[in-house]
Amino acid sequence: MKNKILIAYSIPKEGLTELETHFDLIYPEKEFFTKDELIERIPECIGLLSIFNRDVSAEIIKAGKNLKIISNYGVGFNNIDLSVANEQKIIVCNTPEAVCEPTAELCMGLLLSLSRQISVYNSELKSNPNFEWGVMKNLGNTLRGKTLGIIGMGEIGKSVAEKAMAFGMNIAYHNRKPITDIKWSKAVYMNLEELLKESDVVSLHCPLTPETDHLLGEKEFVKMKSTAFLINTARGAVVHEEALAKALNKGEIAGAGLDVFENEPTIYPGLLQQKNALVVPHIGTATWETRIEMGREASRNMIDYLKNGNTKNRVN
């Protein structure tokens, strides 16, 4: 008889075929298991494949009497009560490799749309029959020669940097410590204040921690160039949304491209009213290929640990 794994959300089964050869998988009949359903089913399982947008609370974790591993479908893991997982000696993993490239691609998409006002002009052309064309109308900004300031130079940040360099951008970054790899010798390490002042685009790629919660707020936006753009494909709470809306409204910065929000799916109303705020519904990893690959990576975490006693994506 195989051990059981609880699949919290209805994700593509193509990514779970290897996991299914080793374990019995319990899938939700609907889109996802509710909290009460998780608490009811988790005692019989040794593993939980959780999902980044639904909480794995202390109550759920403590109900997992036989639980050994939680493999989170996503790079973020702030949805999981890590302190309780540690108390219960349950390891927690994430899926950083699968999400890297699609998130970096979306970041560049937001940057291109902001700099050339693609979304704005698309909307206006469709809705305004009197839209004005002209050589000196509908101008945007060129990326070549501009400075991209990356906050959080992990794998996603590096992938964004590589793509931006292909567009001729200069790279500055703020990290816990400078990168020593000679490959990044042309990227300039800056403290946060210096990066905000010098960058034409500030792009967030840091995890949400007590230190990065509301990392950018009223005081930080004042330091940025009035022509600068902010892009957030990291975590919503890294940015103080109300302060950002005010900064956009007052022209303290030129625009923002946002994939993540403080209280998803709710977006601060002031942001929705800003023409220079480009918002999308947390689609950084939302491609068919990525969703399948995330399942494979989450599966490998479980197989490696439960069969071999070790896994590379452990976060606690």
Coordinates of C-alpha atoms in Angstrom, one line a residue:
M1 CA 0.0 0.0 0.0
K2 CA 1.4 3.4 -1.1
N3 CA 1.8 6.4 1.2
K4 CA -0.6 9.3 0.4
I5 CA 0.0 12.8 -0.8
L6 CA -2.6 15.5 -0.6
I7 CA -2.9 17.8 -3.6
A8 CA -4.4 21.0 -2.3
Y9 CA -5.4 22.5 -5.7
S10 CA -6.5 21.2 -9.1
I11 CA -3.2 21.6 -11.0
P12 CA -2.3 19.9 -14.3
K13 CA -1.9 16.2 -13.7
E14 CA 0.7 16.0 -16.4
G15 CA 3.2 17.4 -13.9
L16 CA 2.4 14.8 -11.3
T17 CA 2.9 11.6 -13.3
E18 CA 6.2 10.7 -11.6
L19 CA 4.8 11.4 -8.2
E20 CA 1.9 9.1 -8.9
T21 CA 4.2 6.2 -9.5
H22 CA 5.5 6.4 -5.9
F23 CA 2.4 7.6 -3.9
D24 CA -1.4 7.6 -3.9
L25 CA -2.5 11.1 -4.7
I26 CA -5.6 12.6 -3.3
Y27 CA -7.0 15.3 -5.6
P28 CA -9.7 17.8 -4.8
E29 CA -13.1 17.1 -6.5
K30 CA -13.5 20.9 -7.1
E31 CA -10.9 23.6 -7.7
F32 CA -9.3 23.2 -4.3
F33 CA -9.6 21.7 -0.9
T34 CA -11.1 24.1 1.7
K35 CA -9.4 24.6 5.0
D36 CA -11.8 22.2 6.7
E37 CA -11.3 19.6 4.0
L38 CA -7.6 19.9 4.3
I39 CA -7.8 19.4 8.1
E40 CA -10.0 16.4 7.5
R41 CA -7.8 14.6 5.0
I42 CA -4.3 15.6 6.0
P43 CA -3.9 13.2 9.0
E44 CA -3.7 10.2 6.6
C45 CA -1.0 11.8 4.4
I46 CA 2.8 12.1 4.6
G47 CA 3.0 14.9 2.1
L48 CA 1.1 18.1 1.2
L49 CA 1.4 19.7 -2.2
S50 CA 0.3 23.2 -1.3
I51 CA -0.5 26.2 -3.5
F52 CA 1.1 29.7 -3.3
N53 CA -2.3 31.5 -3.1
R54 CA -3.9 29.5 -0.3
D55 CA -2.8 29.5 3.4
V56 CA -1.3 26.5 5.1
S57 CA -2.1 27.6 8.6
A58 CA -0.9 26.3 12.0
E59 CA -4.2 24.4 12.4
I60 CA -3.7 22.6 9.1
I61 CA -0.1 21.7 9.8
K62 CA -0.8 20.4 13.3
A63 CA -3.6 18.2 11.9
G64 CA -1.0 16.5 9.8
K65 CA 0.0 13.8 12.3
N66 CA 2.0 11.9 9.8
L67 CA 3.0 14.8 7.7
K68 CA 6.7 14.9 6.7
I69 CA 6.9 17.4 3.9
I70 CA 5.0 20.4 2.4
S71 CA 6.0 21.1 -1.2
N72 CA 4.7 24.5 -2.2
Y73 CA 3.6 25.1 -5.8
G74 CA 5.3 28.4 -6.3
V75 CA 8.5 30.2 -5.4
G76 CA 7.0 32.2 -2.5
F77 CA 6.2 30.4 0.7
N78 CA 4.8 33.2 2.9
N79 CA 1.4 31.3 2.7
I80 CA 2.9 28.6 5.0
D81 CA 3.3 29.0 8.8
L82 CA 7.0 28.1 8.8
S83 CA 7.3 28.5 12.6
V84 CA 4.8 25.7 13.2
A85 CA 6.2 23.6 10.4
N86 CA 9.6 23.8 12.2
E87 CA 8.0 22.9 15.5
Q88 CA 6.5 19.9 14.0
K89 CA 9.7 19.0 12.2
I90 CA 8.1 19.2 8.8
I91 CA 10.3 20.4 5.9
V92 CA 9.0 22.9 3.5
C93 CA 10.1 23.3 -0.2
N94 CA 9.3 25.6 -3.1
T95 CA 9.7 25.6 -6.9
P96 CA 12.2 28.3 -7.8
E97 CA 13.5 26.8 -11.0
A98 CA 10.2 26.5 -12.9
V99 CA 9.1 30.0 -12.1
C100 CA 12.2 31.9 -13.0
E101 CA 12.0 32.4 -16.8
P102 CA 8.2 33.1 -17.1
T103 CA 8.4 35.7 -14.3
A104 CA 11.3 37.4 -15.9
E105 CA 9.5 37.4 -19.2
L106 CA 6.5 39.1 -17.7
C107 CA 8.7 41.7 -16.0
M108 CA 10.1 42.6 -19.4
G109 CA 6.6 42.7 -20.9
L110 CA 5.5 45.1 -18.2
L111 CA 8.6 47.2 -18.7
L112 CA 8.1 47.4 -22.5
S113 CA 4.4 48.2 -22.2
L114 CA 5.2 51.0 -19.7
S115 CA 8.0 52.5 -21.6
R116 CA 6.2 52.6 -24.9
Q117 CA 2.7 53.0 -23.5
I118 CA 1.5 49.9 -25.4
S119 CA -1.5 49.1 -23.2
V120 CA -2.6 52.7 -23.0
Y121 CA -2.5 53.3 -26.7
N122 CA -4.2 50.0 -27.5
S123 CA -7.1 50.9 -25.2
E124 CA -7.4 54.5 -26.6
L125 CA -7.3 53.4 -30.2
K126 CA -10.1 51.0 -29.6
S127 CA -12.3 53.3 -27.5
N128 CA -11.7 56.8 -29.1
P129 CA -12.7 57.3 -32.7
N130 CA -11.0 60.7 -32.6
F131 CA -7.7 59.4 -31.4
E132 CA -4.9 61.7 -32.7
W133 CA -2.0 60.4 -34.7
G134 CA 1.2 62.4 -35.3
V135 CA 5.0 62.4 -35.4
M136 CA 5.3 64.2 -32.1
K137 CA 2.3 62.6 -30.4
N138 CA 2.0 59.3 -28.5
L139 CA 5.7 59.3 -27.5
G140 CA 7.3 56.8 -25.1
N141 CA 10.7 56.1 -23.8
T142 CA 13.7 54.1 -25.2
L143 CA 15.3 51.5 -23.0
R144 CA 18.8 51.6 -24.4
G145 CA 21.1 53.5 -22.2
K146 CA 18.7 53.6 -19.3
T147 CA 19.5 52.1 -15.8
L148 CA 17.5 49.2 -14.5
G149 CA 17.8 49.0 -10.7
I150 CA 17.0 45.4 -9.5
I151 CA 16.1 44.9 -5.8
G152 CA 16.8 41.2 -5.1
M153 CA 19.5 39.8 -7.4
G154 CA 18.5 36.1 -7.2
E155 CA 17.8 33.8 -10.1
I156 CA 14.8 35.8 -11.4
G157 CA 16.6 39.1 -10.9
K158 CA 19.6 37.8 -12.8
S159 CA 17.3 36.6 -15.6
V160 CA 15.7 40.0 -15.9
A161 CA 19.1 41.6 -15.9
E162 CA 20.3 39.4 -18.8
K163 CA 17.2 40.3 -20.8
A164 CA 17.5 44.0 -20.1
M165 CA 21.1 44.0 -21.1
A166 CA 20.1 42.6 -24.5
F167 CA 18.0 45.8 -24.8
G168 CA 21.1 47.9 -24.0
M169 CA 20.2 48.8 -20.5
N170 CA 22.7 49.4 -17.7
I171 CA 22.2 47.2 -14.5
A172 CA 22.4 48.3 -10.9
Y173 CA 21.3 46.1 -8.1
H174 CA 20.6 46.0 -4.3
N175 CA 21.2 42.7 -2.5
R176 CA 22.0 41.5 0.9
K177 CA 25.6 41.4 -0.3
P178 CA 27.4 42.1 -3.6
I179 CA 27.8 39.4 -6.2
T180 CA 31.3 38.2 -6.7
D181 CA 30.8 36.2 -10.0
I182 CA 32.8 37.9 -12.7
K183 CA 29.9 37.4 -15.1
W184 CA 28.2 40.3 -13.3
S185 CA 31.2 42.6 -13.0
K186 CA 29.4 45.3 -15.1
A187 CA 26.4 45.3 -12.8
V188 CA 26.8 48.0 -10.2
Y189 CA 26.0 47.2 -6.5
M190 CA 24.3 50.1 -4.7
N191 CA 22.6 50.7 -1.4
L192 CA 18.9 51.1 -1.6
E193 CA 18.8 54.9 -1.4
E194 CA 21.4 55.2 -4.1
L195 CA 19.6 52.7 -6.4
L196 CA 16.3 54.5 -6.0
K197 CA 17.9 57.9 -6.9
E198 CA 19.9 56.6 -9.9
S199 CA 17.5 54.1 -11.6
D200 CA 15.2 54.8 -14.5
V201 CA 13.4 51.6 -13.7
V202 CA 13.2 49.9 -10.3
S203 CA 12.2 46.2 -10.5
L204 CA 11.4 44.2 -7.4
H205 CA 12.6 40.5 -7.1
C206 CA 13.0 40.1 -3.4
P207 CA 11.1 37.7 -1.1
L208 CA 8.5 39.0 1.4
T209 CA 10.1 39.0 4.8
P210 CA 9.6 41.2 7.9
E211 CA 12.5 43.3 6.5
T212 CA 11.0 43.8 3.0
D213 CA 7.4 44.3 4.1
H214 CA 6.5 47.8 2.8
L215 CA 10.1 48.2 1.7
L216 CA 9.0 50.9 -0.7
G217 CA 6.7 53.6 0.6
E218 CA 6.2 57.3 0.7
K219 CA 9.8 58.1 1.7
E220 CA 11.2 55.9 -1.0
F221 CA 9.1 57.1 -3.9
V222 CA 10.1 60.7 -3.2
K223 CA 13.7 59.6 -3.8
M224 CA 13.0 58.1 -7.2
K225 CA 13.2 60.1 -10.5
S226 CA 10.0 61.6 -11.6
T227 CA 10.5 59.9 -14.9
A228 CA 11.1 56.4 -13.3
F229 CA 9.0 53.3 -13.5
L230 CA 8.4 50.8 -10.8
I231 CA 7.8 47.1 -11.6
N232 CA 6.7 44.5 -9.0
T233 CA 6.6 40.9 -9.9
A234 CA 7.7 39.8 -6.4
R235 CA 5.2 40.1 -3.6
G236 CA 2.5 42.7 -3.2
A237 CA 3.3 43.7 0.3
V238 CA 6.8 44.8 -0.6
V239 CA 5.1 48.0 -1.8
H240 CA 2.8 50.2 0.2
E241 CA 0.0 50.4 -2.3
E242 CA -1.6 53.6 -1.0
A243 CA 1.7 55.4 -1.0
L244 CA 2.3 54.2 -4.5
A245 CA -1.1 55.5 -5.7
K246 CA -0.3 58.9 -4.2
A247 CA 3.1 59.0 -5.8
L248 CA 1.7 58.2 -9.2
N249 CA -1.1 60.8 -8.8
K250 CA 1.4 63.5 -7.7
G251 CA 3.8 62.6 -10.5
E252 CA 6.6 61.6 -8.2
I253 CA 7.2 58.6 -10.5
A254 CA 6.1 58.1 -14.1
G255 CA 4.4 54.8 -13.9
A256 CA 4.1 51.3 -12.3
G257 CA 3.7 47.8 -13.7
L258 CA 2.2 45.5 -11.1
D259 CA 1.6 41.7 -11.1
V260 CA 1.2 41.3 -7.4
F261 CA -0.8 43.1 -4.7
E262 CA -1.0 43.4 -0.9
N263 CA -4.5 41.9 -0.5
E264 CA -5.1 39.8 -3.6
P265 CA -7.5 39.6 -5.3
T266 CA -8.4 43.1 -4.0
I267 CA -6.4 46.0 -5.4
Y268 CA -6.2 49.4 -3.7
P269 CA -8.8 51.5 -5.5
G270 CA -6.5 54.4 -6.0
L271 CA -4.2 52.3 -8.2
L272 CA -7.1 51.3 -10.5
Q273 CA -7.9 54.9 -11.0
Q274 CA -4.3 55.7 -12.3
K275 CA -3.8 55.7 -16.0
N276 CA -0.1 55.2 -15.5
A277 CA -0.6 52.1 -13.4
L278 CA -0.5 48.9 -15.5
V279 CA -2.0 46.0 -13.5
V280 CA -2.3 42.3 -14.3
P281 CA -3.8 39.5 -12.1
H282 CA -0.7 37.7 -10.7
I283 CA 0.2 36.0 -14.0
G284 CA 4.0 35.9 -13.6
T285 CA 4.0 32.1 -13.9
A286 CA 0.7 31.7 -15.7
T287 CA 1.7 29.7 -18.8
W288 CA 0.6 26.2 -19.5
E289 CA 4.2 25.0 -19.8
T290 CA 5.1 26.6 -16.4
R291 CA 2.2 25.2 -14.5
I292 CA 3.1 21.7 -15.6
E293 CA 6.8 22.2 -14.8
M294 CA 5.9 23.6 -11.4
G295 CA 4.1 20.3 -10.7
R296 CA 7.2 18.3 -11.8
E297 CA 9.4 20.4 -9.5
A298 CA 7.1 20.2 -6.6
S299 CA 6.9 16.4 -7.2
R300 CA 10.7 16.0 -7.3
N301 CA 11.0 17.8 -4.0
M302 CA 8.7 15.2 -2.4
I303 CA 10.3 12.2 -4.1
D304 CA 13.8 13.3 -3.3
Y305 CA 13.1 13.8 0.3
L306 CA 10.7 10.9 1.0
K307 CA 12.7 8.4 -1.0
N308 CA 16.3 9.7 -0.6
G309 CA 16.1 11.8 2.6
N310 CA 17.2 15.1 1.0
T311 CA 15.9 17.8 -1.4
K312 CA 17.6 20.9 -2.8
N313 CA 14.6 23.3 -2.6
R314 CA 14.2 23.2 1.1
V315 CA 13.4 26.6 2.7
N316 CA 13.4 25.8 6.4

